[in-house]
Amino acid sequence: MNDAEIIEKTIAYVRQELENAEGGHDWFHIQRVFRNTLLIAKEENVDVLTVSLAALLHDIADAKFHGGNEKVGPQKARGFLKTLGVPRGVRNHVITIIRNVSYKNSLENRQEKFDSPELQVVQDADRLDALGAVGIARAFSYGGYAGRKLYDPEIPPKPKMSKAEYKKNTGPTINHFYEKLLLLRDMMHTDTGRKLAEHRHQFMLEYLEEFFREWKGSV
Ligand code: ADP
Ligand code: NI
């Protein structure tokens, strides 16, 4: 199978697997991340098959939707990639990226921190989708799915959570902006990622200003 066929088969698999996924973590999230991955990869020296497969498979079984279990996703991805006969080196790198791409893992002080240019590209692309107009829509979609309040002035954001605290946090969705979304701009790795993140960051700030104005009853 050539690379184009491998990618085509992976797209078909992911679309089908995420058929009933929550709106912020569905096939269209993957499609946006895949597109941004290719856009960012153009300016970087990375293996395109590796970043493509990692982008397509990175949320195949998000721990949030599997009782916090972080092993299901990488295992599923590994099994699938074996059926396609993807070379072992590429397969292992893709799995390692999937294990390390998530924001919550950056909150953890692990002894062994994996890094590669390919991980950085996919991580930037995934983080971009948490920002801007789409990022806002995704946050409220997830908040609704998880039964969170929109906002509660009595519950302040917790900006410095450990990974364990982050995973069990049930705060209002507006808090998520201060706990994660507004921190991502300064965590981008690539020039393309930084440029796109800056624009989306400013848009979220404007959105929050308007939100609080309306909350108080002005405008
Ligand atoms: P990752 O899966 O990269 O570790 P998250 O679990 O923080 O990152 O979530 C991915 C997306 O899910 C976020 O960008 C956001 O849109 C949504 N999300 C996750 N947690 C929350 C939350 N507490 N409130 C609102 N949205 C959330
Ligand atoms: Ni994602």
Tab-separated table of C-alpha atoms and ligand atoms in Angstrom:
chain	number	residue	atom	x	y	z
A	1	MET	CA	0.000	0.000	0.000
A	2	ASN	CA	1.381	3.453	-0.808
A	3	ASP	CA	1.195	6.425	1.578
A	4	ALA	CA	-1.883	7.940	-0.094
A	5	GLU	CA	-3.767	4.653	0.240
A	6	ILE	CA	-2.722	4.278	3.874
A	7	ILE	CA	-4.048	7.767	4.630
A	8	GLU	CA	-7.278	7.152	2.728
A	9	LYS	CA	-7.915	3.934	4.659
A	10	THR	CA	-7.139	5.689	7.944
A	11	ILE	CA	-9.592	8.482	7.166
A	12	ALA	CA	-12.341	5.935	6.465
A	13	TYR	CA	-11.581	4.105	9.729
A	14	VAL	CA	-11.554	7.260	11.882
A	15	ARG	CA	-14.768	8.626	10.334
A	16	GLN	CA	-16.527	5.409	11.151
A	17	GLU	CA	-15.099	5.076	14.671
A	18	LEU	CA	-16.088	8.645	15.592
A	19	GLU	CA	-19.581	8.430	14.108
A	20	ASN	CA	-21.288	9.117	17.450
A	21	ALA	CA	-18.595	11.208	19.121
A	22	GLU	CA	-19.250	14.394	21.103
A	23	GLY	CA	-19.346	17.443	18.795
A	24	GLY	CA	-15.968	18.800	19.888
A	25	HIS	CA	-14.141	15.500	19.475
A	26	ASP	CA	-15.752	14.119	16.339
A	27	TRP	CA	-14.490	13.448	12.813
A	28	PHE	CA	-14.643	17.159	11.960
A	29	HIS	CA	-12.236	17.940	14.830
A	30	ILE	CA	-9.894	15.351	13.327
A	31	GLN	CA	-10.363	16.800	9.841
A	32	ARG	CA	-9.454	20.319	11.057
A	33	VAL	CA	-6.445	19.016	12.963
A	34	PHE	CA	-5.339	17.010	9.906
A	35	ARG	CA	-5.620	20.079	7.650
A	36	ASN	CA	-3.694	22.281	10.068
A	37	THR	CA	-1.107	19.539	10.490
A	38	LEU	CA	-0.459	19.564	6.730
A	39	LEU	CA	-0.361	23.375	6.697
A	40	ILE	CA	2.169	23.534	9.535
A	41	ALA	CA	4.187	20.586	8.177
A	42	LYS	CA	4.851	22.480	4.919
A	43	GLU	CA	7.155	24.829	6.806
A	44	GLU	CA	8.801	22.161	8.961
A	45	ASN	CA	11.213	19.346	8.298
A	46	VAL	CA	9.018	16.393	9.294
A	47	ASP	CA	7.885	13.023	7.998
A	48	VAL	CA	4.502	13.693	6.404
A	49	LEU	CA	3.164	10.133	6.763
A	50	THR	CA	3.941	10.140	10.500
A	51	VAL	CA	2.282	13.492	11.229
A	52	SER	CA	-0.712	12.600	9.040
A	53	LEU	CA	-1.369	9.306	10.809
A	54	ALA	CA	-0.820	10.819	14.249
A	55	ALA	CA	-3.227	13.683	13.498
A	56	LEU	CA	-5.861	11.281	12.171
A	57	LEU	CA	-5.584	8.818	15.060
A	58	HIS	CA	-4.806	11.122	18.015
A	59	ASP	CA	-8.354	11.109	19.452
A	60	ILE	CA	-9.456	7.640	18.330
A	61	ALA	CA	-10.336	6.841	21.960
A	62	ASP	CA	-9.891	9.957	24.140
A	63	ALA	CA	-9.451	9.007	27.809
A	64	LYS	CA	-12.166	11.563	28.767
A	65	PHE	CA	-14.709	9.332	27.080
A	66	HIS	CA	-13.222	6.065	28.365
A	67	GLY	CA	-13.404	6.475	32.129
A	68	GLY	CA	-10.015	8.219	32.184
A	69	ASN	CA	-8.222	5.221	30.671
A	70	GLU	CA	-5.303	6.519	28.597
A	71	LYS	CA	-4.306	3.155	27.161
A	72	VAL	CA	-7.315	2.492	24.933
A	73	GLY	CA	-6.438	5.087	22.262
A	74	PRO	CA	-2.813	4.061	21.656
A	75	GLN	CA	-3.800	0.361	21.696
A	76	LYS	CA	-6.548	0.863	19.141
A	77	ALA	CA	-4.282	2.920	16.925
A	78	ARG	CA	-1.526	0.299	17.134
A	79	GLY	CA	-3.894	-2.507	16.203
A	80	PHE	CA	-5.248	-0.555	13.255
A	81	LEU	CA	-1.824	0.455	11.932
A	82	LYS	CA	-0.709	-3.186	12.044
A	83	THR	CA	-3.573	-4.178	9.755
A	84	LEU	CA	-2.295	-1.623	7.211
A	85	GLY	CA	1.275	-2.879	7.308
A	86	VAL	CA	2.708	0.520	8.273
A	87	PRO	CA	6.489	0.119	8.870
A	88	ARG	CA	7.321	-0.513	12.526
A	89	GLY	CA	9.415	2.650	12.936
A	90	VAL	CA	6.578	4.876	11.711
A	91	ARG	CA	4.020	2.942	13.729
A	92	ASN	CA	5.954	3.309	16.978
A	93	HIS	CA	6.527	7.007	16.411
A	94	VAL	CA	2.819	7.590	15.668
A	95	ILE	CA	1.823	5.766	18.870
A	96	THR	CA	4.326	7.744	20.924
A	97	ILE	CA	2.924	10.989	19.516
A	98	ILE	CA	-0.634	9.900	20.381
A	99	ARG	CA	0.493	9.154	23.936
A	100	ASN	CA	2.148	12.532	24.347
A	101	VAL	CA	0.024	14.985	22.375
A	102	SER	CA	-2.582	15.686	25.026
A	103	TYR	CA	-2.520	18.958	26.995
A	104	LYS	CA	-3.042	17.215	30.303
A	105	ASN	CA	0.225	15.320	29.830
A	106	SER	CA	2.113	18.606	29.760
A	107	LEU	CA	0.873	19.191	33.340
A	108	GLU	CA	2.703	16.141	34.542
A	109	ASN	CA	6.363	16.020	35.565
A	110	ARG	CA	7.260	12.779	33.924
A	111	GLN	CA	10.796	11.525	34.090
A	112	GLU	CA	10.813	10.667	30.446
A	113	LYS	CA	9.467	13.427	28.259
A	114	PHE	CA	9.245	12.510	24.619
A	115	ASP	CA	9.713	15.194	22.007
A	116	SER	CA	10.112	15.216	18.226
A	117	PRO	CA	9.455	17.729	15.435
A	118	GLU	CA	6.543	15.507	14.367
A	119	LEU	CA	4.981	15.625	17.852
A	120	GLN	CA	5.358	19.407	17.892
A	121	VAL	CA	3.532	19.793	14.565
A	122	VAL	CA	0.579	17.611	15.599
A	123	GLN	CA	0.418	19.203	19.048
A	124	ASP	CA	0.278	22.705	17.544
A	125	ALA	CA	-2.450	21.632	15.119
A	126	ASP	CA	-4.510	20.030	17.911
A	127	ARG	CA	-4.082	23.056	20.177
A	128	LEU	CA	-5.128	25.458	17.432
A	129	ASP	CA	-8.477	23.684	17.320
A	130	ALA	CA	-8.957	24.472	21.021
A	131	LEU	CA	-8.649	28.208	20.233
A	132	GLY	CA	-10.704	30.874	18.483
A	133	ALA	CA	-14.308	30.604	17.359
A	134	VAL	CA	-14.092	26.843	16.927
A	135	GLY	CA	-12.326	26.476	20.269
A	136	ILE	CA	-15.123	28.378	22.015
A	137	ALA	CA	-17.757	26.207	20.329
A	138	ARG	CA	-15.888	23.051	21.355
A	139	ALA	CA	-15.512	24.152	24.951
A	140	PHE	CA	-19.251	24.768	25.339
A	141	SER	CA	-20.085	21.583	23.493
A	142	TYR	CA	-17.942	19.591	25.915
A	143	GLY	CA	-19.243	21.600	28.865
A	144	GLY	CA	-22.824	20.728	27.875
A	145	TYR	CA	-21.927	17.088	27.333
A	146	ALA	CA	-20.310	16.939	30.790
A	147	GLY	CA	-23.147	18.867	32.470
A	148	ARG	CA	-21.030	21.891	33.408
A	149	LYS	CA	-22.290	25.368	34.224
A	150	LEU	CA	-21.574	28.088	31.681
A	151	TYR	CA	-20.166	30.344	34.374
A	152	ASP	CA	-20.393	30.807	38.133
A	153	PRO	CA	-18.823	33.918	39.677
A	154	GLU	CA	-18.475	32.031	42.994
A	155	ILE	CA	-16.187	29.389	41.504
A	156	PRO	CA	-12.802	30.864	40.587
A	157	PRO	CA	-10.606	29.251	37.915
A	158	LYS	CA	-7.740	27.058	39.093
A	159	PRO	CA	-4.871	28.086	36.852
A	160	LYS	CA	-2.193	25.684	38.166
A	161	MET	CA	-3.663	22.205	38.342
A	162	SER	CA	-1.764	18.937	38.386
A	163	LYS	CA	-2.745	16.357	35.794
A	164	ALA	CA	-4.861	14.468	38.348
A	165	GLU	CA	-6.699	17.649	39.405
A	166	TYR	CA	-7.211	18.638	35.786
A	167	LYS	CA	-8.773	15.280	34.964
A	168	LYS	CA	-11.309	15.409	37.770
A	169	ASN	CA	-12.073	19.121	37.552
A	170	THR	CA	-15.775	19.924	37.091
A	171	GLY	CA	-15.658	23.722	37.020
A	172	PRO	CA	-17.743	25.956	34.742
A	173	THR	CA	-16.796	26.181	31.072
A	174	ILE	CA	-15.700	29.840	31.300
A	175	ASN	CA	-13.074	28.702	33.805
A	176	HIS	CA	-11.613	26.397	31.174
A	177	PHE	CA	-10.492	29.482	29.235
A	178	TYR	CA	-8.272	30.509	32.166
A	179	GLU	CA	-7.239	26.968	33.025
A	180	LYS	CA	-6.177	25.958	29.529
A	181	LEU	CA	-7.312	27.835	26.435
A	182	LEU	CA	-5.607	31.178	27.133
A	183	LEU	CA	-2.372	29.418	28.100
A	184	LEU	CA	-1.933	27.660	24.771
A	185	ARG	CA	-0.714	30.640	22.700
A	186	ASP	CA	2.576	30.750	24.590
A	187	MET	CA	3.022	26.996	24.322
A	188	MET	CA	3.090	26.786	20.512
A	189	HIS	CA	6.195	25.223	18.979
A	190	THR	CA	6.144	26.325	15.325
A	191	ASP	CA	6.071	29.742	13.619
A	192	THR	CA	2.900	28.889	11.674
A	193	GLY	CA	1.246	27.668	14.871
A	194	ARG	CA	2.230	30.802	16.792
A	195	LYS	CA	0.869	33.081	14.086
A	196	LEU	CA	-2.511	31.353	13.884
A	197	ALA	CA	-2.723	31.037	17.677
A	198	GLU	CA	-2.160	34.774	18.195
A	199	HIS	CA	-5.197	35.661	16.076
A	200	ARG	CA	-7.402	33.085	17.779
A	201	HIS	CA	-6.186	34.151	21.221
A	202	GLN	CA	-7.177	37.782	20.588
A	203	PHE	CA	-10.602	36.652	19.408
A	204	MET	CA	-11.150	34.698	22.649
A	205	LEU	CA	-10.168	37.747	24.715
A	206	GLU	CA	-12.753	39.842	22.848
A	207	TYR	CA	-15.323	37.111	23.357
A	208	LEU	CA	-14.679	37.001	27.111
A	209	GLU	CA	-14.944	40.796	27.421
A	210	GLU	CA	-18.304	40.705	25.689
A	211	PHE	CA	-19.424	37.724	27.779
A	212	PHE	CA	-18.731	39.535	31.067
A	213	ARG	CA	-20.320	42.757	29.805
A	214	GLU	CA	-23.497	40.880	28.993
A	215	TRP	CA	-23.326	38.921	32.248
A	216	LYS	CA	-23.393	42.174	34.237
A	217	GLY	CA	-26.301	43.429	32.189
A	218	SER	CA	-24.578	46.133	30.174
A	219	VAL	CA	-24.457	46.712	26.368
B	1	ADP	P1	-6.474	17.120	25.798
B	1	ADP	O1	-7.498	16.139	25.283
B	1	ADP	O2	-5.563	17.683	24.764
B	1	ADP	O3	-5.762	16.683	27.041
B	1	ADP	P2	-8.544	18.532	26.959
B	1	ADP	O4	-8.938	17.274	27.619
B	1	ADP	O5	-8.325	19.701	27.833
B	1	ADP	O6	-7.234	18.360	26.183
B	1	ADP	O7	-9.638	18.844	25.958
B	1	ADP	C1	-9.799	18.986	24.568
B	1	ADP	C2	-10.960	19.934	24.335
B	1	ADP	O8	-12.130	19.504	25.052
B	1	ADP	C3	-10.699	21.328	24.897
B	1	ADP	O9	-9.965	22.111	24.010
B	1	ADP	C4	-12.094	21.832	25.128
B	1	ADP	O10	-12.679	22.258	23.940
B	1	ADP	C5	-12.787	20.609	25.615
B	1	ADP	N1	-12.699	20.551	27.079
B	1	ADP	C6	-11.946	19.751	27.829
B	1	ADP	N2	-12.115	19.978	29.149
B	1	ADP	C7	-13.019	20.968	29.234
B	1	ADP	C8	-13.644	21.665	30.308
B	1	ADP	N3	-13.357	21.409	31.571
B	1	ADP	N4	-14.530	22.618	29.988
B	1	ADP	C9	-14.838	22.884	28.706
B	1	ADP	N5	-14.277	22.275	27.665
B	1	ADP	C10	-13.385	21.327	27.904
B	2	NI	NI	-7.726	16.518	19.616
